[in-house]
PDB file of C-alpha atoms in Angstrom:
ATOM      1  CA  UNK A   1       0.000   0.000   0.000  1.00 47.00           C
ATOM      2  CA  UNK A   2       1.604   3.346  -0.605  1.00 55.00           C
ATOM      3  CA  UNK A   3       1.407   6.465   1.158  1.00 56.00           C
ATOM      4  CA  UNK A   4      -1.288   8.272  -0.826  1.00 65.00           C
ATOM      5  CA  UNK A   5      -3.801   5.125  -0.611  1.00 79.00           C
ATOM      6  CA  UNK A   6      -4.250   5.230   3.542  1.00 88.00           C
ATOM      7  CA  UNK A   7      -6.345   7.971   4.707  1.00 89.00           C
ATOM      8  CA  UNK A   8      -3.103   9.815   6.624  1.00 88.00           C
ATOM      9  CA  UNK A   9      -1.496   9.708   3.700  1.00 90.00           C
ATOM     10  CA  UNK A  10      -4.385  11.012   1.739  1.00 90.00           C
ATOM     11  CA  UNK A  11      -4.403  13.983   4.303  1.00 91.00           C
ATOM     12  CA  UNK A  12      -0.594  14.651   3.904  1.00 91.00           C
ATOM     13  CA  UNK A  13      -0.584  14.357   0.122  1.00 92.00           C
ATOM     14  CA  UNK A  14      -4.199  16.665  -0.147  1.00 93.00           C
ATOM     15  CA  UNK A  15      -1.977  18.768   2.444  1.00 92.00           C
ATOM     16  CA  UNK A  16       0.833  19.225   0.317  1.00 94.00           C
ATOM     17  CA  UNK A  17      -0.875  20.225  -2.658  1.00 95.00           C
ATOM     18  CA  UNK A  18      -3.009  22.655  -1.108  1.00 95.00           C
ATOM     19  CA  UNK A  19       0.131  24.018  -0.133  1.00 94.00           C
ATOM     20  CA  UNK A  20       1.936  24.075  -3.599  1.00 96.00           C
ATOM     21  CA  UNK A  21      -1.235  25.711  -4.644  1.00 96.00           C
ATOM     22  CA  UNK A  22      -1.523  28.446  -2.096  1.00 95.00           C
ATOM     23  CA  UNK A  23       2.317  29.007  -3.120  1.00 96.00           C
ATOM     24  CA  UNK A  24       1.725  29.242  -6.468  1.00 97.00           C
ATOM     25  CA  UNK A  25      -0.533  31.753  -6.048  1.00 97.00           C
ATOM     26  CA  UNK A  26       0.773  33.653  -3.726  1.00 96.00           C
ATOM     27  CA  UNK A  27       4.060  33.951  -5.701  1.00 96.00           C
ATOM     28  CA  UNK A  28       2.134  35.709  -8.594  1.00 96.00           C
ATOM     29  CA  UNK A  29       1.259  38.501  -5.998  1.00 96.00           C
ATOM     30  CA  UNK A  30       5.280  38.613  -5.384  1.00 95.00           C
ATOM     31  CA  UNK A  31       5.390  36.991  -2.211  1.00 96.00           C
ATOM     32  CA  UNK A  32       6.321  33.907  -0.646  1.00 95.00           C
ATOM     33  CA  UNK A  33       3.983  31.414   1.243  1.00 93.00           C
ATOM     34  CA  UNK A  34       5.045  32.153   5.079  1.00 93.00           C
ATOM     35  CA  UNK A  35       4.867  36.111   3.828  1.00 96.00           C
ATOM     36  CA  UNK A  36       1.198  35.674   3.677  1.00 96.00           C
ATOM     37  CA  UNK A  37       0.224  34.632   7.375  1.00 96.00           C
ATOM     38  CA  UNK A  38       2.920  37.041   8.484  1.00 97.00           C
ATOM     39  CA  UNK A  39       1.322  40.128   6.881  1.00 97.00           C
ATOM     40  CA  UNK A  40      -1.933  38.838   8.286  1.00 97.00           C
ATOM     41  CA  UNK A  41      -0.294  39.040  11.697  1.00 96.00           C
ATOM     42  CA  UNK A  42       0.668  41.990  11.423  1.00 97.00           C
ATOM     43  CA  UNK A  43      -3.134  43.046   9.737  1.00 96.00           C
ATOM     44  CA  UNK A  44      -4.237  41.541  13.126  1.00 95.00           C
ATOM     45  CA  UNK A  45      -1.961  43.440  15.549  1.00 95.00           C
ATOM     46  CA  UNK A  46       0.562  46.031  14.299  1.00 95.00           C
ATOM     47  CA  UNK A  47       3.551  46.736  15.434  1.00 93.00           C
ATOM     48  CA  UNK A  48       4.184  43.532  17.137  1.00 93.00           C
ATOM     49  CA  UNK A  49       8.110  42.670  17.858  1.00 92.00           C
ATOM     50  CA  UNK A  50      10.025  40.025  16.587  1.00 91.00           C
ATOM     51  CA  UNK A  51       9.541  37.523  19.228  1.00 91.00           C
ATOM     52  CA  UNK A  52       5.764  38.042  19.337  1.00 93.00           C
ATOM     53  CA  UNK A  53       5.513  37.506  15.170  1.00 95.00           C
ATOM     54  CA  UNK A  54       7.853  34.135  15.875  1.00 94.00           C
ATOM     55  CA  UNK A  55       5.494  33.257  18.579  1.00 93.00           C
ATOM     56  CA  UNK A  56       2.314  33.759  16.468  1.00 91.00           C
ATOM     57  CA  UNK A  57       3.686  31.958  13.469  1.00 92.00           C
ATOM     58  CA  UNK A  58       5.078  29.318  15.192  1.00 91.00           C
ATOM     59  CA  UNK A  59       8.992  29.403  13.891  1.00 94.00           C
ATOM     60  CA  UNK A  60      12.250  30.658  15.632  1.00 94.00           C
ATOM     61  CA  UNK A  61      12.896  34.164  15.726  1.00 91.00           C
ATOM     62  CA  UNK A  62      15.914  34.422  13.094  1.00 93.00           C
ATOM     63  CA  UNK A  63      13.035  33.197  11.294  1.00 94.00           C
ATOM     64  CA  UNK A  64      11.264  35.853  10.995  1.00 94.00           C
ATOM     65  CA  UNK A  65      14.063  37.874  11.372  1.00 93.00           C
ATOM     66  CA  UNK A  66      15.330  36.989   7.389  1.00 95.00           C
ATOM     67  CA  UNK A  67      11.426  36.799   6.470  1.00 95.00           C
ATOM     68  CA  UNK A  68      10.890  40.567   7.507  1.00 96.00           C
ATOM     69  CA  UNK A  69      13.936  41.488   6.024  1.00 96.00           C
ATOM     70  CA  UNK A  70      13.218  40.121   2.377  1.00 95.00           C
ATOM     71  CA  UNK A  71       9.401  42.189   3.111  1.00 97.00           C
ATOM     72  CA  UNK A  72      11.282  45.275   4.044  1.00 97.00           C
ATOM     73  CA  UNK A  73      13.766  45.053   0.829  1.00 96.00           C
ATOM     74  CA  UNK A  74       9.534  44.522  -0.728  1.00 96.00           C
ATOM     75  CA  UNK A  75       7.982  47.267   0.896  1.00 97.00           C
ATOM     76  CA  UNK A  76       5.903  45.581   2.611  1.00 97.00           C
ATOM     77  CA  UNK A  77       6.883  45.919   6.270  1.00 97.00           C
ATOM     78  CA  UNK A  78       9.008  48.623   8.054  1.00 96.00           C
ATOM     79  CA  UNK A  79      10.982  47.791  11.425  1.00 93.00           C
ATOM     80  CA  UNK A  80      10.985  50.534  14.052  1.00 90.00           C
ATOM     81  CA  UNK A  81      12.954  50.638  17.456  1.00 83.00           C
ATOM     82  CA  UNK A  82      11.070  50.636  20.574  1.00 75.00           C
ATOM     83  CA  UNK A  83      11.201  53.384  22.561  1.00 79.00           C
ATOM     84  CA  UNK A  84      11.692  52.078  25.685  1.00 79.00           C
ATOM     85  CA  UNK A  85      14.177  49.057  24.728  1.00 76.00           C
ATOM     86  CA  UNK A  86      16.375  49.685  22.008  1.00 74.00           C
ATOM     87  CA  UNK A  87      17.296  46.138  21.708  1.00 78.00           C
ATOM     88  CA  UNK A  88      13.936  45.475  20.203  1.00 82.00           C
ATOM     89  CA  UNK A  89      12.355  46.630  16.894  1.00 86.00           C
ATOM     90  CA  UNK A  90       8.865  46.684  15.949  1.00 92.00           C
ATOM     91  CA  UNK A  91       7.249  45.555  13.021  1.00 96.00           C
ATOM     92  CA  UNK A  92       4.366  47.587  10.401  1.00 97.00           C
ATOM     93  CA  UNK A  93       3.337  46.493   7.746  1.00 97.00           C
ATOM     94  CA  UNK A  94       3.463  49.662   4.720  1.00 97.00           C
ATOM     95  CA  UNK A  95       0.462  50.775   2.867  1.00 96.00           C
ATOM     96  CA  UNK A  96       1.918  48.398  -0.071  1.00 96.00           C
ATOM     97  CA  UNK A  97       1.479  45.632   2.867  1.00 97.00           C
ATOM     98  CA  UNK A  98      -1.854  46.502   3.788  1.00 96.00           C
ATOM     99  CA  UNK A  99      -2.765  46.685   0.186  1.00 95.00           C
ATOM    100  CA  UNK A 100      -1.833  43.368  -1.099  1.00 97.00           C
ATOM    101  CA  UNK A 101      -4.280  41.488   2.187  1.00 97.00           C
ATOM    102  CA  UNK A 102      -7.314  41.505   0.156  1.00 96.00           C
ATOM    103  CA  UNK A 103      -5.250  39.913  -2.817  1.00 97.00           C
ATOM    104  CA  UNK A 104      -4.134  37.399  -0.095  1.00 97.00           C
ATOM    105  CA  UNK A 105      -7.122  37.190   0.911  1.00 96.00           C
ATOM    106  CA  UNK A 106      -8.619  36.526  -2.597  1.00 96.00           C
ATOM    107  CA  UNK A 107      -5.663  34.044  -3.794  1.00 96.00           C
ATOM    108  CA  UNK A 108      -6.472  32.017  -0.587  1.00 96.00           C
ATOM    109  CA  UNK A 109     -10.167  31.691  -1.563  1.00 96.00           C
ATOM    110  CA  UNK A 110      -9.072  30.778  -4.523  1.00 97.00           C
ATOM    111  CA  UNK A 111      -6.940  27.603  -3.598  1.00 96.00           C
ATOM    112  CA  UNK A 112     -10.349  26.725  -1.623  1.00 94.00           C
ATOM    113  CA  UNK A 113     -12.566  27.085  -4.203  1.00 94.00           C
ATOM    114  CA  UNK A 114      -9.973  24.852  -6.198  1.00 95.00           C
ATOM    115  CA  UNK A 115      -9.523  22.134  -3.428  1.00 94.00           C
ATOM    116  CA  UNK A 116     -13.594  22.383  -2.983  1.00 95.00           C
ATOM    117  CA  UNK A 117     -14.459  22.122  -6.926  1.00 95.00           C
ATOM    118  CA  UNK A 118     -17.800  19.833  -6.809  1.00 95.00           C
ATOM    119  CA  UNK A 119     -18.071  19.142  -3.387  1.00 94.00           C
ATOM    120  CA  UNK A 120     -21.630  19.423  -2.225  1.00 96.00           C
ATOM    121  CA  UNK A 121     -22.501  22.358   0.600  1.00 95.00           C
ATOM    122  CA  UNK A 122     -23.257  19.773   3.342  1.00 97.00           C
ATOM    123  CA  UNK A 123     -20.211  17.451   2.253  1.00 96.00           C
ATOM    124  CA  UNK A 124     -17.582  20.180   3.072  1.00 95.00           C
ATOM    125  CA  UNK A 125     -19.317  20.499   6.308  1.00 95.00           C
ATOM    126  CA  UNK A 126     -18.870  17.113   6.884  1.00 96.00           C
ATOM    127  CA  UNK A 127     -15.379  17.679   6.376  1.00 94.00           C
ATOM    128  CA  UNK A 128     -14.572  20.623   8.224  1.00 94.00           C
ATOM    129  CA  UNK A 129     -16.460  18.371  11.099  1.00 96.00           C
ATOM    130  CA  UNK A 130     -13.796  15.579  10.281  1.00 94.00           C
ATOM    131  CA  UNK A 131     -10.957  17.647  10.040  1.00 93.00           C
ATOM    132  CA  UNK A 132     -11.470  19.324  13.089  1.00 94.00           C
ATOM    133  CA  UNK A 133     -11.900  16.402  15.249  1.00 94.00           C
ATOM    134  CA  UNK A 134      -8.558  14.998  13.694  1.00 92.00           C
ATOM    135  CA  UNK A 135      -6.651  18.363  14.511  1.00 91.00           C
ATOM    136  CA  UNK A 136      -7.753  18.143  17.902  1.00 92.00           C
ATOM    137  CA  UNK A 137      -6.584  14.302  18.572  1.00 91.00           C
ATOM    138  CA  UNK A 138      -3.337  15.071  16.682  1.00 88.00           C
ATOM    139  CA  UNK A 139      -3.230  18.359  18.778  1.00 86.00           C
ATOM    140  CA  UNK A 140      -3.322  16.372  22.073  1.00 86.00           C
ATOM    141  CA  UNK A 141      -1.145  13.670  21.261  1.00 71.00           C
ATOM    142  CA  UNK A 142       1.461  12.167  23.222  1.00 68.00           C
ATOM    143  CA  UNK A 143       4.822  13.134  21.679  1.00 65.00           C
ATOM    144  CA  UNK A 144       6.547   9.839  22.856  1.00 58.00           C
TER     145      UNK A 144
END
């Protein structure tokens, strides 16, 4: 049996082309996948610091720390030093940030509409109902 014909592996190949999709997309905007949910961070809560974006995205800090430098050389983000600690920096997104959400926003609707082609209203219910309940059991899993 190979990986795509178990359900898990169904999930993880589905997974990965929803992913390649989104990316695909998302690079005819300019930007890279990762750029997108950081600029959406930053929609949600300006001005955040480097260690609350790494935090919120779930990857190390010199993580973002090359991501918001590529969106800076992009004009999409601008870094500004605290005022009260000058070892941190805070990150905006630019009016050329805030302008490309909705085409984030669109391209990601997009890649759903794609993954959803033909699926009836009360099937992709069904799903989300599935999916959700698998999130949570993989969510609480032991690591060991």
């Amino acid at each position: 049996m190979g990986p795509e014909e178990s359900l898990v592996g169904k999930l993880i190949y589905a997974g990965r082309l929803c992913r390649s999709l989104r990316a695909d997309l998302l690079l005819d905007l300019g930007i890279y996948a990762g750029q997108d949910i950081l600029l959406k961070s930053l929609a949600n809560a300006d001005g955040q610091t480097m260690g609350s974006i790494a935090g919120d995205l779930g990857v190390r800090p010199p993580t973002v720390t090359k991501m918001v430098a590529r969106m800076e050389a992009q004009g999409l983000v601008q870094r500004e030093g605290s005022k009260s600690d000058n070892r941190r920096a805070h990150v905006h997104l630019t009016e050329a940030g805030r302008q490309l959400l909705q085409r984030i926003d669109e391209a990601w609707a997009k890649a759903d509409l794609s993954a959803l082609d033909g699926l009836k209203q009360k099937d992709e219910k069904r799903l989300n109902k599935v999916l959700d309940k698998i999130l949570v059991n993989l969510d609480r899993r032991d690591p060991t």
